[in-house]
Each structure stands twice: as C-alpha cells, then as structure tokens.
CSV table of C-alpha atoms and ligand atoms in Angstrom, one decimal:
chain,number,residue,atom,x,y,z
A,1,MET,CA,-12.3,-60.8,65.9
A,2,SER,CA,-14.3,-61.7,69.1
A,3,ALA,CA,-12.9,-64.5,71.3
A,4,ALA,CA,-16.0,-66.5,70.4
A,5,ALA,CA,-15.1,-66.3,66.7
A,6,ALA,CA,-11.4,-67.4,67.2
A,7,PRO,CA,-11.0,-70.9,65.7
A,8,LYS,CA,-9.2,-73.5,67.8
A,9,VAL,CA,-5.8,-74.5,66.3
A,10,TYR,CA,-4.9,-78.1,67.1
A,11,GLY,CA,-1.5,-78.4,65.5
A,12,TRP,CA,-2.0,-82.1,64.8
A,13,CYS,CA,-4.0,-84.1,62.4
A,14,PRO,CA,-6.6,-86.6,63.4
A,15,GLY,CA,-5.8,-90.2,62.7
A,16,ALA,CA,-7.7,-93.5,63.0
A,17,LEU,CA,-6.1,-94.2,66.4
A,18,ARG,CA,-6.3,-90.6,67.5
A,19,PRO,CA,-9.7,-89.3,66.2
A,20,MET,CA,-11.0,-85.8,66.6
A,21,MET,CA,-14.4,-84.8,67.8
A,22,SER,CA,-16.5,-82.8,65.4
A,23,GLY,CA,-20.1,-81.5,65.3
A,24,ASP,CA,-21.3,-84.7,63.8
A,25,GLY,CA,-19.3,-87.2,65.9
A,26,LEU,CA,-15.8,-88.5,65.7
A,27,VAL,CA,-13.7,-87.9,62.6
A,28,VAL,CA,-11.6,-91.0,62.0
A,29,ARG,CA,-8.8,-90.4,59.4
A,30,VAL,CA,-7.6,-93.6,57.6
A,31,ARG,CA,-4.1,-93.4,56.2
A,32,ALA,CA,-4.3,-96.1,53.5
A,33,PRO,CA,-0.9,-97.7,52.8
A,34,LEU,CA,0.5,-96.0,49.7
A,35,GLY,CA,-2.7,-94.1,49.2
A,36,ARG,CA,-4.5,-97.0,47.7
A,37,LEU,CA,-7.6,-99.0,48.6
A,38,SER,CA,-8.0,-102.5,47.3
A,39,VAL,CA,-11.5,-103.5,46.2
A,40,ALA,CA,-12.0,-105.4,49.5
A,41,GLN,CA,-10.7,-102.4,51.5
A,42,ALA,CA,-12.9,-99.9,49.7
A,43,ARG,CA,-16.0,-102.1,50.2
A,44,GLY,CA,-15.0,-102.7,53.9
A,45,VAL,CA,-14.5,-99.0,54.7
A,46,ALA,CA,-17.9,-98.2,53.1
A,47,ARG,CA,-19.6,-100.9,55.2
A,48,LEU,CA,-17.9,-99.7,58.4
A,49,SER,CA,-18.8,-96.1,57.6
A,50,GLN,CA,-22.5,-97.0,57.3
A,51,GLU,CA,-22.4,-99.2,60.4
A,52,TYR,CA,-20.5,-97.0,62.8
A,53,GLY,CA,-20.7,-93.5,61.3
A,54,ASN,CA,-23.0,-91.3,59.4
A,55,GLY,CA,-22.1,-92.8,56.0
A,56,LEU,CA,-20.2,-89.8,54.8
A,57,LEU,CA,-16.5,-90.0,53.7
A,58,ASP,CA,-14.1,-87.1,53.0
A,59,ILE,CA,-10.9,-87.1,51.2
A,60,SER,CA,-8.3,-84.8,52.8
A,61,ALA,CA,-5.8,-82.5,51.3
A,62,ARG,CA,-3.2,-85.2,52.2
A,63,ALA,CA,-5.0,-87.9,50.4
A,64,ASN,CA,-6.4,-89.6,53.5
A,65,LEU,CA,-9.9,-90.9,53.8
A,66,GLN,CA,-12.0,-89.4,56.7
A,67,MET,CA,-14.8,-91.3,58.1
A,68,ARG,CA,-17.3,-88.9,59.6
A,69,GLY,CA,-20.0,-89.1,62.3
A,70,ILE,CA,-18.4,-92.1,64.1
A,71,ARG,CA,-20.2,-92.8,67.4
A,72,GLU,CA,-17.7,-92.5,70.3
A,73,GLU,CA,-18.7,-95.8,71.8
A,74,ALA,CA,-18.2,-97.6,68.4
A,75,HIS,CA,-14.6,-96.4,67.9
A,76,GLU,CA,-13.0,-99.6,69.3
A,77,GLU,CA,-15.1,-101.9,67.1
A,78,LEU,CA,-14.4,-99.6,64.1
A,79,ILE,CA,-10.7,-99.9,64.7
A,80,ALA,CA,-11.0,-103.7,64.9
A,81,GLY,CA,-12.8,-103.7,61.6
A,82,LEU,CA,-10.2,-101.4,60.0
A,83,ARG,CA,-7.4,-103.5,61.4
A,84,GLY,CA,-8.9,-106.5,59.8
A,85,LEU,CA,-8.7,-104.6,56.5
A,86,GLY,CA,-5.0,-103.9,56.9
A,87,LEU,CA,-5.6,-100.2,57.4
A,88,ILE,CA,-4.3,-99.6,61.0
A,89,ASP,CA,-0.8,-98.8,62.1
A,90,PRO,CA,0.8,-100.5,65.2
A,91,ASP,CA,0.3,-97.4,67.4
A,92,PRO,CA,-0.7,-93.7,67.2
A,93,ARG,CA,2.9,-92.5,67.0
A,94,ALA,CA,3.7,-94.8,64.1
A,95,GLU,CA,0.5,-93.7,62.4
A,96,ALA,CA,1.5,-90.0,62.8
A,97,ARG,CA,5.1,-90.6,61.5
A,98,ARG,CA,4.0,-92.5,58.4
A,99,ASN,CA,2.8,-89.2,56.7
A,100,VAL,CA,3.8,-90.1,53.2
A,101,ILE,CA,2.0,-88.9,50.1
A,102,LEU,CA,2.8,-90.3,46.7
A,103,ALA,CA,2.0,-89.0,43.2
A,104,PRO,CA,-1.2,-90.8,42.3
A,105,PHE,CA,0.0,-91.5,38.7
A,106,TRP,CA,2.7,-94.0,39.9
A,107,GLN,CA,3.3,-97.1,37.8
A,108,GLU,CA,4.0,-100.6,39.0
A,109,GLY,CA,7.8,-101.0,39.2
A,110,GLY,CA,8.4,-97.3,39.1
A,111,ASP,CA,10.5,-95.1,41.4
A,112,THR,CA,7.5,-93.4,43.1
A,113,ARG,CA,5.9,-96.6,44.4
A,114,ALA,CA,9.2,-98.3,45.3
A,115,ILE,CA,10.5,-95.3,47.3
A,116,ALA,CA,7.2,-94.5,49.0
A,117,SER,CA,6.9,-98.1,50.1
A,118,GLU,CA,10.4,-98.2,51.5
A,119,LEU,CA,10.0,-94.8,53.2
A,120,SER,CA,6.7,-95.8,54.8
A,121,ALA,CA,8.3,-99.0,56.2
A,122,ALA,CA,11.3,-97.0,57.5
A,123,LEU,CA,9.1,-94.4,59.2
A,124,THR,CA,7.0,-97.0,60.9
A,125,ALA,CA,10.1,-98.7,62.2
A,126,ALA,CA,11.8,-95.4,63.4
A,127,THR,CA,10.4,-95.5,66.9
A,128,ASP,CA,13.0,-93.1,68.1
A,129,LEU,CA,12.0,-90.3,65.7
A,130,SER,CA,9.5,-87.8,67.0
A,131,LEU,CA,8.2,-85.6,64.2
A,132,PRO,CA,5.6,-82.8,64.5
A,133,GLY,CA,2.1,-84.1,63.7
A,134,LYS,CA,1.8,-82.3,60.4
A,135,PHE,CA,5.3,-83.0,59.2
A,136,GLY,CA,5.0,-85.0,55.9
A,137,PHE,CA,6.9,-86.4,53.0
A,138,ALA,CA,6.0,-86.2,49.2
A,139,VAL,CA,7.3,-88.9,46.8
A,140,ASP,CA,6.8,-87.4,43.4
A,141,CYS,CA,9.1,-89.1,40.9
A,142,GLY,CA,7.2,-89.0,37.6
A,143,GLU,CA,8.6,-87.2,34.6
A,144,THR,CA,7.2,-83.9,36.0
A,145,PRO,CA,6.3,-83.3,39.6
A,146,VAL,CA,2.6,-83.0,40.4
A,147,LEU,CA,2.7,-82.5,44.1
A,148,GLN,CA,4.5,-79.2,44.4
A,149,ASP,CA,1.3,-77.4,45.5
A,150,THR,CA,0.6,-80.2,48.1
A,151,ALA,CA,1.9,-79.5,51.6
A,152,ALA,CA,5.0,-81.6,52.5
A,153,ASP,CA,8.2,-81.0,54.4
A,154,ILE,CA,10.6,-83.3,52.6
A,155,ARG,CA,10.2,-84.0,48.9
A,156,ILE,CA,11.7,-86.6,46.5
A,157,GLU,CA,11.3,-85.4,42.9
A,158,ARG,CA,12.8,-85.9,39.5
A,159,ALA,CA,14.8,-83.0,38.2
A,160,GLY,CA,17.0,-82.9,35.2
A,161,GLY,CA,16.7,-86.7,34.8
A,162,GLN,CA,17.9,-87.5,38.4
A,163,LEU,CA,16.1,-88.1,41.7
A,164,VAL,CA,16.5,-85.1,44.0
A,165,LEU,CA,15.7,-85.1,47.8
A,166,ARG,CA,14.6,-81.6,48.7
A,167,ALA,CA,13.7,-79.8,51.9
A,168,ASP,CA,10.5,-77.9,51.4
A,169,GLY,CA,11.4,-74.2,50.9
A,170,ALA,CA,14.9,-74.9,49.5
A,171,GLU,CA,15.8,-74.1,45.9
A,172,THR,CA,18.3,-77.0,45.7
A,173,GLY,CA,18.3,-80.5,46.9
A,174,LYS,CA,20.5,-83.6,47.2
A,175,ALA,CA,20.9,-86.1,44.3
A,176,VAL,CA,19.8,-89.5,45.5
A,177,THR,CA,19.1,-92.9,43.9
A,178,ARG,CA,16.1,-95.2,44.2
A,179,GLU,CA,18.1,-97.3,46.7
A,180,SER,CA,19.2,-94.4,48.9
A,181,ALA,CA,16.2,-92.0,48.7
A,182,ALA,CA,14.3,-93.4,51.7
A,183,GLU,CA,17.3,-93.5,54.0
A,184,GLU,CA,18.4,-90.0,53.0
A,185,ALA,CA,14.8,-88.7,53.6
A,186,LEU,CA,14.9,-90.1,57.1
A,187,SER,CA,18.4,-88.5,57.7
A,188,LEU,CA,17.0,-85.1,56.6
A,189,ALA,CA,14.0,-85.6,59.0
A,190,ARG,CA,16.5,-86.3,61.8
A,191,TRP,CA,18.6,-83.2,60.9
A,192,PHE,CA,15.4,-81.2,61.1
A,193,VAL,CA,14.8,-82.3,64.7
A,194,GLU,CA,18.4,-82.1,65.7
A,195,THR,CA,18.7,-78.5,64.4
A,196,GLY,CA,15.8,-77.3,66.5
A,197,GLY,CA,13.0,-77.6,63.9
A,198,VAL,CA,10.4,-78.7,66.6
A,199,THR,CA,9.0,-76.5,69.3
A,200,ASP,CA,6.2,-77.7,71.5
A,201,GLY,CA,5.6,-80.6,69.2
A,202,ARG,CA,5.1,-78.3,66.2
A,203,GLY,CA,7.3,-77.2,63.3
A,204,ARG,CA,7.5,-77.1,59.5
A,205,MET,CA,10.6,-77.4,57.3
A,206,LYS,CA,9.9,-74.2,55.3
A,207,LEU,CA,9.6,-72.1,58.4
A,208,HIS,CA,12.8,-73.7,59.8
A,209,LEU,CA,14.8,-72.8,56.7
A,210,ALA,CA,13.3,-69.3,56.7
A,211,LYS,CA,15.1,-68.7,60.0
A,212,GLY,CA,18.4,-69.0,58.1
A,213,ILE,CA,19.3,-72.5,59.2
A,214,ALA,CA,21.8,-73.9,56.7
A,215,LEU,CA,21.0,-77.3,55.1
A,216,PRO,CA,23.4,-80.2,55.5
A,217,ALA,CA,26.2,-80.6,52.9
A,218,GLY,CA,25.4,-81.9,49.5
A,219,HIS,CA,22.1,-80.1,48.8
A,220,THR,CA,23.3,-78.5,45.6
A,221,ALA,CA,21.3,-80.2,42.9
A,222,PRO,CA,18.8,-77.9,41.1
A,223,ARG,CA,15.2,-78.5,41.8
A,224,ALA,CA,12.4,-79.0,39.3
A,225,ILE,CA,9.7,-76.4,39.1
A,226,ALA,CA,6.3,-77.5,37.9
A,227,SER,CA,2.7,-76.4,38.1
A,228,PHE,CA,0.0,-79.0,37.9
A,229,THR,CA,-3.8,-78.8,38.0
A,230,ALA,CA,-5.8,-82.0,38.2
A,231,LYS,CA,-9.0,-82.3,36.3
A,232,PRO,CA,-11.6,-85.2,36.1
A,233,GLY,CA,-10.9,-87.3,33.1
A,234,ILE,CA,-8.9,-90.2,31.7
A,235,VAL,CA,-5.3,-90.6,32.8
A,236,SER,CA,-2.8,-93.3,32.0
A,237,ALA,CA,-3.5,-95.2,35.3
A,238,GLY,CA,-7.3,-95.0,35.0
A,239,ARG,CA,-10.0,-92.4,35.5
A,240,LEU,CA,-9.9,-89.4,37.8
A,241,ALA,CA,-13.2,-88.5,39.4
A,242,ALA,CA,-13.7,-85.4,41.6
A,243,LEU,CA,-15.8,-85.4,44.8
A,244,GLU,CA,-18.1,-82.5,45.4
A,245,PHE,CA,-16.5,-80.6,48.3
A,246,GLY,CA,-14.2,-83.6,48.7
A,247,GLN,CA,-17.0,-85.7,50.2
A,248,MET,CA,-19.0,-88.8,49.0
A,249,PRO,CA,-21.6,-91.1,50.5
A,250,ALA,CA,-20.1,-94.5,51.5
A,251,ALA,CA,-22.3,-96.2,49.0
A,252,THR,CA,-20.5,-94.3,46.2
A,253,LEU,CA,-17.1,-95.7,47.4
A,254,ALA,CA,-18.6,-99.2,47.5
A,255,GLN,CA,-19.9,-98.8,43.9
A,256,LEU,CA,-16.7,-97.4,42.6
A,257,ALA,CA,-14.9,-100.5,44.0
A,258,ASP,CA,-16.9,-102.5,41.4
A,259,HIS,CA,-14.8,-100.8,38.8
A,260,GLY,CA,-11.3,-101.2,40.2
A,261,GLU,CA,-8.8,-100.5,42.9
A,262,ILE,CA,-8.9,-96.9,44.1
A,263,ARG,CA,-6.0,-94.4,44.6
A,264,LEU,CA,-6.6,-91.4,46.9
A,265,THR,CA,-5.3,-88.0,45.7
A,266,PRO,CA,-4.6,-84.7,47.4
A,267,TRP,CA,-6.9,-82.9,44.9
A,268,ARG,CA,-10.3,-84.0,46.3
A,269,MET,CA,-10.3,-86.6,43.6
A,270,LEU,CA,-10.1,-90.4,43.4
A,271,LEU,CA,-8.3,-92.3,40.7
A,272,VAL,CA,-10.1,-95.5,39.8
A,273,GLU,CA,-7.6,-97.9,38.3
A,274,GLY,CA,-8.3,-99.3,34.9
A,275,PRO,CA,-11.8,-98.3,33.7
A,276,LYS,CA,-12.0,-95.7,31.0
A,277,ASP,CA,-15.4,-94.5,32.2
A,278,LEU,CA,-17.5,-94.4,35.3
A,279,PRO,CA,-21.2,-94.1,35.9
A,280,PRO,CA,-22.6,-91.0,37.5
A,281,LEU,CA,-22.8,-91.6,41.2
A,282,PRO,CA,-23.9,-89.3,44.1
A,283,GLY,CA,-21.1,-87.0,45.1
A,284,LEU,CA,-19.0,-87.6,41.9
A,285,ILE,CA,-18.0,-84.9,39.4
A,286,LEU,CA,-16.9,-86.5,36.2
A,287,ASP,CA,-17.1,-83.5,33.8
A,288,ALA,CA,-14.0,-81.2,33.8
A,289,THR,CA,-16.2,-78.2,33.1
A,290,ASP,CA,-18.5,-78.7,36.0
A,291,PRO,CA,-18.8,-75.3,37.8
A,292,ARG,CA,-18.6,-77.0,41.2
A,293,LEU,CA,-14.9,-77.5,40.5
A,294,GLN,CA,-14.5,-73.7,41.0
A,295,VAL,CA,-15.7,-73.7,44.5
A,296,VAL,CA,-14.3,-75.1,47.7
A,297,ALA,CA,-16.1,-75.1,51.1
A,298,CYS,CA,-15.2,-76.6,54.4
A,299,THR,CA,-17.6,-78.8,56.4
A,300,GLY,CA,-19.2,-75.8,58.0
A,301,ALA,CA,-22.2,-76.0,60.3
A,302,PRO,CA,-23.5,-78.3,61.7
A,303,GLY,CA,-20.7,-80.8,61.0
A,304,CYS,CA,-17.9,-78.6,62.5
A,305,LEU,CA,-18.1,-77.4,66.1
A,306,GLN,CA,-16.3,-74.1,65.2
A,307,ALA,CA,-18.5,-73.1,62.2
A,308,LEU,CA,-20.4,-69.9,62.4
A,309,SER,CA,-22.6,-70.9,59.5
A,310,SER,CA,-23.3,-73.6,57.0
A,311,THR,CA,-21.2,-73.2,53.9
A,312,ARG,CA,-21.7,-75.8,51.2
A,313,SER,CA,-25.3,-75.1,50.1
A,314,LEU,CA,-24.3,-71.5,49.4
A,315,ALA,CA,-21.1,-72.5,47.6
A,316,ARG,CA,-23.1,-74.9,45.4
A,317,GLU,CA,-25.6,-72.2,44.5
A,318,LEU,CA,-23.0,-69.6,43.7
A,319,ALA,CA,-20.8,-72.0,41.7
A,320,PRO,CA,-22.5,-71.3,38.3
A,321,PHE,CA,-21.8,-67.6,38.7
A,322,ILE,CA,-18.1,-67.8,39.3
A,323,PRO,CA,-16.2,-66.5,36.3
A,324,ALA,CA,-14.1,-69.1,34.5
A,325,GLY,CA,-10.6,-69.3,35.9
A,326,THR,CA,-11.7,-67.9,39.3
A,327,ARG,CA,-12.2,-69.7,42.5
A,328,LEU,CA,-14.5,-69.2,45.4
A,329,HIS,CA,-13.7,-70.4,48.9
A,330,VAL,CA,-16.6,-70.5,51.4
A,331,SER,CA,-15.3,-70.9,54.9
A,332,GLY,CA,-17.3,-71.5,58.1
A,333,CYS,CA,-14.7,-69.5,60.2
A,334,THR,CA,-11.4,-67.7,59.8
A,335,LYS,CA,-9.4,-71.0,60.0
A,336,GLY,CA,-10.0,-71.7,56.3
A,337,CYS,CA,-9.5,-75.4,56.5
A,338,ALA,CA,-10.7,-76.0,52.9
A,339,CYS,CA,-8.2,-73.6,51.4
A,340,PRO,CA,-5.4,-72.5,53.7
A,341,ARG,CA,-3.8,-70.5,50.8
A,342,THR,CA,-5.1,-67.4,49.1
A,343,ALA,CA,-8.1,-67.6,46.8
A,344,PRO,CA,-9.3,-65.0,44.4
A,345,LEU,CA,-12.7,-64.8,46.3
A,346,THR,CA,-13.3,-65.9,49.8
A,347,LEU,CA,-16.5,-65.7,51.9
A,348,THR,CA,-15.8,-66.2,55.6
A,349,ALA,CA,-18.8,-66.7,57.9
A,350,THR,CA,-19.1,-64.1,60.7
A,351,GLY,CA,-22.5,-65.3,61.9
A,352,GLN,CA,-25.3,-67.6,60.9
A,353,ASN,CA,-25.7,-67.1,57.1
A,354,GLU,CA,-23.6,-63.9,57.3
A,355,PHE,CA,-20.3,-63.5,55.5
A,356,SER,CA,-17.4,-61.2,54.9
A,357,LEU,CA,-15.9,-61.1,51.4
A,358,ILE,CA,-12.1,-61.2,51.0
A,359,ARG,CA,-10.4,-60.8,47.6
A,360,ASN,CA,-7.1,-62.4,46.9
A,361,GLY,CA,-6.6,-63.5,50.4
A,362,THR,CA,-7.2,-66.2,53.0
A,363,ALA,CA,-10.3,-66.6,55.2
A,364,ALA,CA,-8.5,-64.7,57.9
A,365,ASP,CA,-7.5,-61.7,55.8
A,366,GLN,CA,-9.0,-58.2,55.8
A,367,PRO,CA,-12.4,-58.2,54.2
A,368,LEU,CA,-13.4,-55.9,51.3
A,369,LYS,CA,-17.1,-56.2,52.3
A,370,THR,CA,-18.7,-57.3,55.5
A,371,ARG,CA,-22.2,-58.4,56.7
A,372,LEU,CA,-23.2,-60.0,53.4
A,373,SER,CA,-26.2,-62.2,54.0
A,374,ALA,CA,-26.4,-65.6,52.3
A,375,ASP,CA,-29.8,-64.6,50.9
A,376,ALA,CA,-28.4,-61.4,49.4
A,377,LEU,CA,-25.6,-63.3,47.8
A,378,ARG,CA,-28.0,-65.8,46.3
A,379,ALA,CA,-30.2,-63.1,45.0
A,380,ALA,CA,-27.3,-61.0,43.6
A,381,PRO,CA,-24.2,-63.1,43.0
A,382,GLU,CA,-22.7,-60.1,41.2
A,383,LEU,CA,-22.0,-58.8,44.7
A,384,LEU,CA,-18.9,-61.0,44.6
A,385,ARG,CA,-17.5,-59.1,41.7
A,386,GLU,CA,-18.4,-55.6,42.7
A,387,GLY,CA,-15.5,-53.4,43.6
A,388,SER,CA,-13.0,-55.6,41.7
B,1,LIG,S1,-12.7,-73.5,58.5
B,1,LIG,FE1,-14.6,-74.7,58.5
B,1,LIG,S2,-14.1,-76.8,59.0
B,1,LIG,FE2,-12.3,-75.5,59.6
B,1,LIG,S3,-12.7,-75.0,61.7
B,1,LIG,FE3,-13.6,-73.4,60.6
B,1,LIG,S4,-15.7,-74.0,60.3
B,1,LIG,FE4,-14.6,-75.8,60.9
C-alpha cells in the first residue's frame, strides 16, 4: 500500500466536546444518556443539525448519534444548544468515560436500564479513572444477550438465570446482583488499568487477556453464548426501523419524534417506542427484506478526508444483486470503518471509482481481484461472484 493510501488511525472516538474534522465539516458525536432521545431532544437535535450542520445524522456502531457537516465556528453555539437539551457531559474526559451501551429492548424497571443508569453515573463521577478512548461497557441483561457482536470491553449479561459480569474475551465471568453490578464493573475497569491494559492511551480488554493476564478471583461463572441479528419490524418495545447506511436526514428524525421517544441501537437502526407502524420517510428502511440491508458502506468521498472514492451510490446499485444471506461491504479505504470485521464480500477503494475485491476478509486483507472499476461492477455485478 502506498503511503498516500494508508488511512490515519486516531485511536479515539469523536465526542460532542471533542469533535473530529471530516471532509464535510466537524463530526459531533452525541452520546445520548441511556441511548434514548426524548421527543423534545430528538426534535432539538434535528433543528440544531439543520442550523449548524449539513442536516445529516449518522448512527454509530456504538449507538451514538453523529451530527455531520458542523461548521467549525458554530461548534460552541451547537454545544450550548445540546447542553440545553441535556445531551452534554460535564467535560470531555467524563464524556469519553461514559461509554455505556445498553440492549435497546430494555423495559422500565428492568435490570438493563437500572444497571446502565447506575454505571453511567458512576463513570461520570470517577474522575480518577483514565480509560482508553474506545474502552466501553455493554449492559445486556435481557433473557438472551443481543449485544455479543457489539464491541465492548466489559459486559454485564444474564447467563443461567443470574447476572454475570464478564471481561470481553473471557469464557467465564463473575456472578453479580443488580445492586453490585455497576460497582463491580468499575472495579474490573480499574483492574484493567492497574494490570497494564493501557499503553499510550490505548488498550482493549480482549487483547489484554490474550497476553495471558489472569483475571481477578471470582470470575468462574459460565457465560451465555448467543447470536442475534436485528431486523426492521415490530418488537415488544415498539418498532425497529433501519437507516440506509446508518444515515438519515435531520427532518426524518424530527418526524419520527412525532411517533414516540427514540432509542438508538448499535445496528444502524432506531427503535421508536410505542407505535406499531411508521410512515415511509427518507433514509428509513422498514421492510426486513429490503436488499439495502445486505450492504454496508462507509461515508466515502467526499464526506471523509481519507476516502479514495465514493462508496454509497455503488453499494446501493449493487445491493439487488447480492445473493440472499451474503453481505457486501464497500469501503473508501483500507480502514474499513463501516465493517471492521470480516465480510463475505468487500470492495475496497484503491482510487477514484476503482476497487479491489476481497472475499471473506476485511477491507485491508489480500484482494482476490484488483482494479475493478465502478462502471464495470455496475455493468456486470456477477464480477463479485466470479472465482468463488
Ligand atoms: S473506511 Fe471510509 S470512512 Fe473510514 S477512513 Fe476510510 S474512507 Fe473514511
């Protein structure tokens, strides 16, 4: 790979107080408390996005809302507006620490919401705790875990009828109660730091354990193993709606707020509480058989400064040709932001409208074919399957 093609790795995630510059302006990531927007918050974010940004909103793989195209000079006013909506942490370090994702199907009075709430408050208050920017917690206490494919370093799950605190990468965890879970999670985070899990501000639990570091005593409870695939449709808490490429116009968020409070999910979907159906709105995918659910594509050019090509128009056009049960990832560079894991098919841009094809790999893996033009792929989508 040429130096020009090497993507920049930041090792931290943008927040609202610590935004990141992109090709279309600042990216301001809003970490909504407990992954939920009230009707007023959703309408307010939509208005601020239109006023200070380009009116586009992303939902991240950690269920955060990203406001795109924010003008640099408007950042301060935007933060004041978000603070007024109750969506801003006391400072950037507290914002970074409160990296808690909860299973979107939580119920009022249930363990998931109660523990996530206590853990969020404890992390905000833990001013002496310095965790890597990407270090996160998953609170997933429904009957069956739904977040095991979502990145997290410390998990609280239900297994065999009891709550289990588990370090990501470990096959066993520690039995906890609703009352002790948040405190035990914080202790495990402190253990991670004290046992050398952080180097130059970076570190992940799974990599730490892979070095052979032994867990603290008591982590002997068996874990739950579950696989979950979210699909648009009706669920007990409301209606799941997918977003095309995880993005929607701000106007769509404002209109969704007319139907109920909104939960953010890590699956590029929103859960609108209450209603059993939603109207078709720009950016929404409501049908579980929509072929666009089989493609993922990062921002690409011109929105990302590192992109070597646009990505989403090609992904949209190829979607109907992707065989059922297969997934296509179109990436603007080898960083593979939209799908860090392996995908059955990946097209990685190597130049403007030029791609390499990788099978069963990541965007950075060895390609099966190179120098495929976007036009050639559009004209003959079977190129994706040849050689399989
Ligand atoms: S993968 Fe896409 S969004 Fe990520 S840095 Fe590369 S071009 Fe940008």
